[in-house]
């Protein structure tokens, strides 16, 4: 015998993506530099403004589950073709849209407000944030995509070493 609410529950769960589901989105992790003076640069590659209020960035730190690094406040948006900068407290640049203690881990993961993975990068072969092959490590440099934020779902092909933002 089925309880009256069980059909509703089945339908509700069917619309909820699994945490490892990758959602198609114009939002990309464009550039990352770890540490207290580090940053994560998100890029809207789409043609319209993207509402990222309630989205989160999680850090892969070697544990079984990534840890919450930042949640974008309600009303946070990235205009078409523009960037959103999450910085560590020691970041010395002038543009800082969201400040966290430090950019930590061996990778970062961007999740939409429903908890579905939108994009990720990992630079350790064991990182749960990596897409396919890990990005090359860049001691003293940031890891970045090309100007268009090309995304082939292979971090080794997509990310290279660049001078960090000032």
Short mmCIF file of C-alpha atoms in Angstrom, two decimals, residues 48-132:
data_model
loop_
_atom_site.label_atom_id
_atom_site.label_comp_id
_atom_site.label_asym_id
_atom_site.label_seq_id
_atom_site.Cartn_x
_atom_site.Cartn_y
_atom_site.Cartn_z
CA UNK A 48 22.95 37.35 -20.64
CA UNK A 49 23.39 38.34 -17.00
CA UNK A 50 23.77 35.29 -14.73
CA UNK A 51 22.17 35.28 -11.25
CA UNK A 52 24.61 33.39 -8.99
CA UNK A 53 22.94 34.29 -5.66
CA UNK A 54 22.92 31.14 -3.50
CA UNK A 55 25.60 29.39 -5.59
CA UNK A 56 28.63 28.07 -3.70
CA UNK A 57 32.29 27.26 -4.14
CA UNK A 58 33.61 24.20 -2.38
CA UNK A 59 37.25 23.31 -1.81
CA UNK A 60 38.59 19.80 -2.24
CA UNK A 61 41.00 19.31 0.66
CA UNK A 62 41.83 15.62 0.40
CA UNK A 63 38.87 14.49 2.52
CA UNK A 64 36.00 12.36 1.33
CA UNK A 65 33.73 15.39 0.91
CA UNK A 66 34.62 18.92 -0.31
CA UNK A 67 34.28 21.72 2.26
CA UNK A 68 32.26 24.91 1.85
CA UNK A 69 34.51 27.82 0.91
CA UNK A 70 31.99 30.53 -0.04
CA UNK A 71 28.32 31.11 -0.78
CA UNK A 72 27.36 33.94 -3.10
CA UNK A 73 24.97 36.38 -1.41
CA UNK A 74 21.45 36.88 -2.78
CA UNK A 75 21.49 39.37 -5.64
CA UNK A 76 25.00 38.40 -6.84
CA UNK A 77 25.17 38.58 -10.62
CA UNK A 78 27.75 38.29 -13.37
CA UNK A 79 26.93 40.38 -16.45
CA UNK A 80 27.49 38.75 -19.86
CA UNK A 81 31.20 38.34 -20.58
CA UNK A 82 32.20 39.65 -17.14
CA UNK A 83 33.90 38.18 -14.07
CA UNK A 84 33.13 37.70 -10.34
CA UNK A 85 36.11 37.64 -7.98
CA UNK A 86 36.26 35.67 -4.72
CA UNK A 87 39.41 36.62 -2.82
CA UNK A 88 41.35 35.58 0.25
CA UNK A 89 41.74 38.15 3.04
CA UNK A 90 45.33 38.89 2.02
CA UNK A 91 44.50 39.70 -1.62
CA UNK A 92 45.98 43.08 -2.51
CA UNK A 93 43.92 43.93 -5.60
CA UNK A 94 41.27 46.60 -5.75
CA UNK A 95 38.38 44.45 -7.07
CA UNK A 96 36.99 42.06 -4.44
CA UNK A 97 33.38 40.96 -4.75
CA UNK A 98 33.41 38.30 -2.02
CA UNK A 99 36.15 37.84 0.60
CA UNK A 100 36.94 34.54 2.38
CA UNK A 101 39.74 33.68 4.80
CA UNK A 102 41.88 31.89 2.20
CA UNK A 103 41.60 29.90 -1.02
CA UNK A 104 42.43 26.38 0.15
CA UNK A 105 42.61 22.83 -1.14
CA UNK A 106 43.85 20.94 -4.18
CA UNK A 107 40.89 22.03 -6.26
CA UNK A 108 37.71 24.09 -6.34
CA UNK A 109 34.15 23.23 -7.35
CA UNK A 110 31.36 25.64 -8.37
CA UNK A 111 27.83 24.48 -7.45
CA UNK A 112 24.55 26.09 -8.47
CA UNK A 113 21.87 26.89 -5.87
CA UNK A 114 20.43 23.36 -6.28
CA UNK A 115 23.80 21.80 -5.41
CA UNK A 116 24.65 20.56 -8.91
CA UNK A 117 28.25 20.86 -10.08
CA UNK A 118 28.60 23.61 -12.68
CA UNK A 119 32.39 23.57 -13.12
CA UNK A 120 35.51 22.46 -11.28
CA UNK A 121 39.28 22.36 -11.37
CA UNK A 122 41.73 20.16 -9.52
CA UNK A 123 45.52 20.18 -9.69
CA UNK A 124 46.21 16.99 -7.77
CA UNK A 125 45.63 13.63 -9.47
CA UNK A 126 43.63 12.48 -6.42
CA UNK A 127 41.49 15.66 -6.18
CA UNK A 128 37.74 15.01 -6.29
CA UNK A 129 37.43 18.45 -7.94
CA UNK A 130 39.38 17.55 -11.06
CA UNK A 131 37.74 17.01 -14.43
CA UNK A 132 39.43 14.11 -16.25
#
